[in-house]
PDB file of C-alpha atoms in Angstrom:
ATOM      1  CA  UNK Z1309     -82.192 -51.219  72.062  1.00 85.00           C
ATOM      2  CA  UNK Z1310     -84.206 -51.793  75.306  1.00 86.00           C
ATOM      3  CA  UNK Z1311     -87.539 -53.519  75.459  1.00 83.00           C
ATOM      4  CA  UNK Z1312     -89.790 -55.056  78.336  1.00 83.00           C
ATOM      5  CA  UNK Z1313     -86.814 -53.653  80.901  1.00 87.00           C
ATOM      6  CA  UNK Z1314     -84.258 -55.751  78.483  1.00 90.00           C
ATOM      7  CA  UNK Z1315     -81.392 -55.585  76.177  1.00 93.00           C
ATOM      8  CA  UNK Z1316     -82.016 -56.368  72.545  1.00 91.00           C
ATOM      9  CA  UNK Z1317     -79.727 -56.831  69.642  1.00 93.00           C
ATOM     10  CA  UNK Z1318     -80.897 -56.969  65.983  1.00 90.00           C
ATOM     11  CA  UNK Z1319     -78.688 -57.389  63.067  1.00 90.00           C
ATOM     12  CA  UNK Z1320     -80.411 -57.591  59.631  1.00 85.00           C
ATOM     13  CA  UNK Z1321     -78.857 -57.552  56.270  1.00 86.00           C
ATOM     14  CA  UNK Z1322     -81.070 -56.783  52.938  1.00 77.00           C
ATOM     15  CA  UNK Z1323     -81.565 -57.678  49.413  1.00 77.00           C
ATOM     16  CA  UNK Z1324     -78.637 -60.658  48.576  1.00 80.00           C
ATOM     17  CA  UNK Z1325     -78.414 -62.929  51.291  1.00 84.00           C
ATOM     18  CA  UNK Z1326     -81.580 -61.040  53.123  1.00 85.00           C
ATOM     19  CA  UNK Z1327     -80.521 -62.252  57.231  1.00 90.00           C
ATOM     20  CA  UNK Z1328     -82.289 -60.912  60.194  1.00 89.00           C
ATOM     21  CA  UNK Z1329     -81.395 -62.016  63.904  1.00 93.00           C
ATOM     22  CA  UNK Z1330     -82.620 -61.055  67.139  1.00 93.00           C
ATOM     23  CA  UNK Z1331     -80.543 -61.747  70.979  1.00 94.00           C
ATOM     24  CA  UNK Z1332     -82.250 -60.875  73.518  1.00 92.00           C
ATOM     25  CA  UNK Z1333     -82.445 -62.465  76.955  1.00 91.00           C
ATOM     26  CA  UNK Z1334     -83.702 -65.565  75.876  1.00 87.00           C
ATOM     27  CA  UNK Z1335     -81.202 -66.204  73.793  1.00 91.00           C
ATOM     28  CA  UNK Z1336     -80.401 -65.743  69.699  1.00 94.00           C
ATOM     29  CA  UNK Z1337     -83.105 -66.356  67.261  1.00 93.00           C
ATOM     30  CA  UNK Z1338     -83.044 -66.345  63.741  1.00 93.00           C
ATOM     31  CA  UNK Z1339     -84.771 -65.698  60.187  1.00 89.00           C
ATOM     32  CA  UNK Z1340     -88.972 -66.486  60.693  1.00 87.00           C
ATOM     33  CA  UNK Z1341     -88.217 -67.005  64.834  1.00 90.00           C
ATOM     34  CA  UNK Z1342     -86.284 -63.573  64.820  1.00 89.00           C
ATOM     35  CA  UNK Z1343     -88.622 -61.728  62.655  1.00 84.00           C
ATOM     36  CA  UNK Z1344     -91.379 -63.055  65.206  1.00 85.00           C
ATOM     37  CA  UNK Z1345     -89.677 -61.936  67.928  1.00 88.00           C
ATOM     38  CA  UNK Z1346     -89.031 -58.442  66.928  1.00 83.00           C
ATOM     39  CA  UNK Z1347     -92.232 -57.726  65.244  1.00 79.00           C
ATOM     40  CA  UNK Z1348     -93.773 -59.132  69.031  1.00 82.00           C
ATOM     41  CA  UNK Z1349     -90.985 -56.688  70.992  1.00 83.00           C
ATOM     42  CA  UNK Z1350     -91.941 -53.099  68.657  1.00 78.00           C
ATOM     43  CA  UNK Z1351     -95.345 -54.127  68.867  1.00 75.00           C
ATOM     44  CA  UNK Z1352     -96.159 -54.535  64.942  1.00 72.00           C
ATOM     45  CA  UNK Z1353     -97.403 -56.721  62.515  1.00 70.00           C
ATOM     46  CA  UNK Z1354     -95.424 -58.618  59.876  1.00 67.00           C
ATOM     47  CA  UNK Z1355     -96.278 -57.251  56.717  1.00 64.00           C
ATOM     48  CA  UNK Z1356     -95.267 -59.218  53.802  1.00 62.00           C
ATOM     49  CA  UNK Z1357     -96.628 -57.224  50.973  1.00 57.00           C
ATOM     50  CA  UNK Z1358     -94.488 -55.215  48.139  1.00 55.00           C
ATOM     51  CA  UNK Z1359     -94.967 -51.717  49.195  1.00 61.00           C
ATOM     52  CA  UNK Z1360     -96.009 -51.854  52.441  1.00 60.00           C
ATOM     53  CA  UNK Z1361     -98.448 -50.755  54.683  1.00 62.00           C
ATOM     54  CA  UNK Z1362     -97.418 -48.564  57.465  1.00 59.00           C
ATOM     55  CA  UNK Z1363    -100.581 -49.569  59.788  1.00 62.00           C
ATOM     56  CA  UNK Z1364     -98.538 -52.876  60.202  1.00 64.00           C
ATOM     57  CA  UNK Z1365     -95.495 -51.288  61.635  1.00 64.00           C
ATOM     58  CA  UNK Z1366     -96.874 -50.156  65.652  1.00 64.00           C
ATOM     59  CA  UNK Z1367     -95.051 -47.559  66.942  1.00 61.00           C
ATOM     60  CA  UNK Z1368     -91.868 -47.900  65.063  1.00 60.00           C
ATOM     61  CA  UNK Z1369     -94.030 -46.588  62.021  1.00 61.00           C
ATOM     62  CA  UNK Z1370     -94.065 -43.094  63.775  1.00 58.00           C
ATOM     63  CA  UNK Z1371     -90.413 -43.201  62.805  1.00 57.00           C
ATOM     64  CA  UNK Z1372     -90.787 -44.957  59.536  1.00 60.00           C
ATOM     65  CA  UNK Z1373     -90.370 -42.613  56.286  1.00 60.00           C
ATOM     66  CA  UNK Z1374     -90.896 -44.509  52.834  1.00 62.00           C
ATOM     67  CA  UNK Z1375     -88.657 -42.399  50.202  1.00 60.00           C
ATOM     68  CA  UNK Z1376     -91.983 -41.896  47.928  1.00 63.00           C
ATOM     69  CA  UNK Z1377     -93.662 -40.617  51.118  1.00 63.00           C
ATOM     70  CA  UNK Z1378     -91.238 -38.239  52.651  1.00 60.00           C
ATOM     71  CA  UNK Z1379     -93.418 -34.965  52.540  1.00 64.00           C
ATOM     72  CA  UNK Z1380     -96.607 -36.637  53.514  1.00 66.00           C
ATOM     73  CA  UNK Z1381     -98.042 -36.738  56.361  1.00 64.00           C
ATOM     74  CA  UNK Z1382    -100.440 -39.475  57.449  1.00 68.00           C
ATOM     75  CA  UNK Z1383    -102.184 -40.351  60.932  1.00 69.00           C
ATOM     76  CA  UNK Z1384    -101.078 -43.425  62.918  1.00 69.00           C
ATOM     77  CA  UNK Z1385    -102.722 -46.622  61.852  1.00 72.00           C
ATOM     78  CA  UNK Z1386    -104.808 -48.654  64.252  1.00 77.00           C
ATOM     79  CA  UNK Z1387    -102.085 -50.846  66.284  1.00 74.00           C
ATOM     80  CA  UNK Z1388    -100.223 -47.366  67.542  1.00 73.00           C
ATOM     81  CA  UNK Z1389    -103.738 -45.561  68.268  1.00 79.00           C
ATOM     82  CA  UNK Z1390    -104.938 -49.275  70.082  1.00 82.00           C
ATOM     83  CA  UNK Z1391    -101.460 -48.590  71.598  1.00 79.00           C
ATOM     84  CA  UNK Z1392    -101.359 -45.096  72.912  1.00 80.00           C
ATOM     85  CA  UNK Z1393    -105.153 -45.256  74.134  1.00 82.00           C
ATOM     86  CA  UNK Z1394    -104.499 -48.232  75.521  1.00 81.00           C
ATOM     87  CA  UNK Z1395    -101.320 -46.965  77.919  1.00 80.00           C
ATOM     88  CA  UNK Z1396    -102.886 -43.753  78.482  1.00 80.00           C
ATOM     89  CA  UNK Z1397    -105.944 -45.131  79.887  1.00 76.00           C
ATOM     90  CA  UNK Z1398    -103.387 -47.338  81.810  1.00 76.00           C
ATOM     91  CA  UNK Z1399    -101.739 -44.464  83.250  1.00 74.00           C
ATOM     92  CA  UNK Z1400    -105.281 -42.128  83.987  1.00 73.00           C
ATOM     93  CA  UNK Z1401    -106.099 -45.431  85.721  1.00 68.00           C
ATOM     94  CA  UNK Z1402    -103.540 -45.531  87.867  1.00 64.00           C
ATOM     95  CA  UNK Z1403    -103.507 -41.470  88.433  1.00 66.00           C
ATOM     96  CA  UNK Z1404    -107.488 -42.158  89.214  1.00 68.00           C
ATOM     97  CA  UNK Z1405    -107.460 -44.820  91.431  1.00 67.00           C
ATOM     98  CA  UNK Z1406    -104.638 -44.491  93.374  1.00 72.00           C
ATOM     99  CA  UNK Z1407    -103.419 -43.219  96.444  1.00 78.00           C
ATOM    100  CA  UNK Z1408    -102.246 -39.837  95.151  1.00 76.00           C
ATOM    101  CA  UNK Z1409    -105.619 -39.568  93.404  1.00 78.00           C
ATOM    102  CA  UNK Z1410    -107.549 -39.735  96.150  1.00 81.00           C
ATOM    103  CA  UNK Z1411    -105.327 -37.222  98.139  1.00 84.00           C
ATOM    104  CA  UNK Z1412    -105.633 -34.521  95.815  1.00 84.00           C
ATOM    105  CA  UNK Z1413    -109.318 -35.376  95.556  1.00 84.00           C
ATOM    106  CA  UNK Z1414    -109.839 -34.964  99.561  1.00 89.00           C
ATOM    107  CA  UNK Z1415    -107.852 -31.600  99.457  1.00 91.00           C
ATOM    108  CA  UNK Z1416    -109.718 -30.585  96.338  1.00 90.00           C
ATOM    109  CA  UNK Z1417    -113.325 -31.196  97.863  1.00 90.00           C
ATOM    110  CA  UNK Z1418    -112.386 -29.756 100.941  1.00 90.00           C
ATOM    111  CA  UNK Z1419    -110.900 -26.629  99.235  1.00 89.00           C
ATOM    112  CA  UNK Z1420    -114.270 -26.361  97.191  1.00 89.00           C
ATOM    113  CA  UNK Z1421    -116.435 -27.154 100.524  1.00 87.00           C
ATOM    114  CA  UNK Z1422    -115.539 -24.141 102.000  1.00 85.00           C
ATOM    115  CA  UNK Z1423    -116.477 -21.641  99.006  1.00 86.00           C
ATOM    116  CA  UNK Z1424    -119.483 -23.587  97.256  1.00 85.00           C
ATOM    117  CA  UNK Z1425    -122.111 -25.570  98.563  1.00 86.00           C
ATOM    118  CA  UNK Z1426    -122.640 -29.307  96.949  1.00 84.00           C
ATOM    119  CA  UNK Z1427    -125.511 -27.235  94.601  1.00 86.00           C
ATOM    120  CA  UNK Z1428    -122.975 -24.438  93.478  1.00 83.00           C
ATOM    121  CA  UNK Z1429    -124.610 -22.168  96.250  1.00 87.00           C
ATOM    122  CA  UNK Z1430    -122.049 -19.510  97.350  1.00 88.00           C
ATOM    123  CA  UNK Z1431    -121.176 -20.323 101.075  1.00 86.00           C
ATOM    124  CA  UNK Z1432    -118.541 -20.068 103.775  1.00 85.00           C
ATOM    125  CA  UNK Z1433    -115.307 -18.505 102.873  1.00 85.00           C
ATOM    126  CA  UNK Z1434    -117.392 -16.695  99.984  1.00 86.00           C
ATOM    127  CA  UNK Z1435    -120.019 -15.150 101.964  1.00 89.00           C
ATOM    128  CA  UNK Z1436    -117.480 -14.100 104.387  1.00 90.00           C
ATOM    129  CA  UNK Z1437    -115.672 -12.186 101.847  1.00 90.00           C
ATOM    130  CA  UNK Z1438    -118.514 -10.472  99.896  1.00 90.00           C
ATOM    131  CA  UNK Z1439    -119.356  -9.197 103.823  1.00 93.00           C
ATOM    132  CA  UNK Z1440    -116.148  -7.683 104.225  1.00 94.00           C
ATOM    133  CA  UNK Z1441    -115.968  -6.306 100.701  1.00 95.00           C
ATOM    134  CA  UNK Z1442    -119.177  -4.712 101.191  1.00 96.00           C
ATOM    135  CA  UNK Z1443    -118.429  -2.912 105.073  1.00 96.00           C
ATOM    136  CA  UNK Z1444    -115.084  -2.428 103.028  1.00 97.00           C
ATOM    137  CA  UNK Z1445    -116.922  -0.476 100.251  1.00 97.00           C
ATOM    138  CA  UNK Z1446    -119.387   1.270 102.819  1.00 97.00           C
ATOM    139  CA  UNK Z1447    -116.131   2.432 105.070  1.00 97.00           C
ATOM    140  CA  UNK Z1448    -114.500   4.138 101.935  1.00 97.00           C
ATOM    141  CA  UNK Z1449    -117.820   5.747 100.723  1.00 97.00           C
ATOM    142  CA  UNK Z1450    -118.418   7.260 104.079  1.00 97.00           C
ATOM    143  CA  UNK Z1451    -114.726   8.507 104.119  1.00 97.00           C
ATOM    144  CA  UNK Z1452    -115.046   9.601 101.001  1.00 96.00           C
ATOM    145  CA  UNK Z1453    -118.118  11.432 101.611  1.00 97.00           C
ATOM    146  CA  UNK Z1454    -116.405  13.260 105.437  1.00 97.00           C
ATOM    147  CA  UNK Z1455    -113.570  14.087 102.635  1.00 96.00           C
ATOM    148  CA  UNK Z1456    -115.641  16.103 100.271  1.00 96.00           C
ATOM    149  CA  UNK Z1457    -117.541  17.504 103.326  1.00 96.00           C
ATOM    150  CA  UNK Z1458    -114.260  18.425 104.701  1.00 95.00           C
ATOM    151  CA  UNK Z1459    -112.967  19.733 101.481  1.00 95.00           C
ATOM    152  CA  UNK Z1460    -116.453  22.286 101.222  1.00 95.00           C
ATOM    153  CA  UNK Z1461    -115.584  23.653 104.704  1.00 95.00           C
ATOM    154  CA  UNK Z1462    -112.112  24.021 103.715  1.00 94.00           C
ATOM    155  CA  UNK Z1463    -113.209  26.040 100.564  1.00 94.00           C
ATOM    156  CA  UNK Z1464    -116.066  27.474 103.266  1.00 94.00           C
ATOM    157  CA  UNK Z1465    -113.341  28.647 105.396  1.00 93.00           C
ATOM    158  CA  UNK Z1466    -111.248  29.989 102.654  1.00 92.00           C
ATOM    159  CA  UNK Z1467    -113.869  32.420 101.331  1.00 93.00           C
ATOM    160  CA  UNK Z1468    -115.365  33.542 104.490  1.00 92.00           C
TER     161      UNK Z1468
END
């Protein structure tokens, strides 16, 4: 796997002869040293307890299924919620205080600048286009009203 921009290696063997070993870029480690190292890598805490507890595992324990919990489903523990919060604040951070940020913000509040005032005041563009919808609305009742007139002096005409 790949880890802080990095090729890992892990090769573990369970139950008789239990192994674990970790190479990475700073070499081979091995048993305590290796379980160290990967538990520091996936971001989890060594858990040396019978059963288990899947708040210890990080983010790998969003992958983790126990056999006797299979169909349940359980929230993240604390070191993957610490973990996501933690990088997404990381990444709004950078989207908010950056460069690109404060582009779209400019555009944005110039945008809004020409529709609303700072108070939320129709202006500008907005005013501009309630004017012409209105002479717009006026033009077609007038023509509307010339239509009818012409269509009774059509009829008029017809009758007389």
């Amino acid at each position: 796997f790949e880890a802080i921009g990095a090729p890992w290696t892990v090769t573990k063997r369970f139950l008789r002869g239990a192994t674990i070993e970790v190479t990475g870029p700073q070499g081979k480690a091995q048993g305590e040293d290796a379980e160290a190292r990967l538990h520091a890598l996936l971001g989890s805490v060594r858990d040396t307890s019978q059963k288990g507890d899947a708040a210890t595992y990080g983010a790998l324990g969003l992958l983790w299924v126990a056999q006797t919990d299979a169909l349940a489903v359980t929230g993240p523990g604390q070191i993957v919620r610490d973990t996501v919060r933690s990088t997404l604040e990381a990444e709004v951070g950078s989207i908010m205080g950056g460069p690109a940020y404060k582009r779209v913000r400019t555009r944005v509040d110039e945008q809004f600048g020409r529709y609303w005032s700072p108070t939320g005041q129709k202006r500008g563009r907005q005013n501009e286009a309630t004017e012409r919808v209105e002479i717009a609305e006026t033009a077609a009742r007038e023509a509307a009203e010339r239509a009818a007139g012409l269509e009774k002096a059509f009829s008029e005409l017809e009758t007389a």
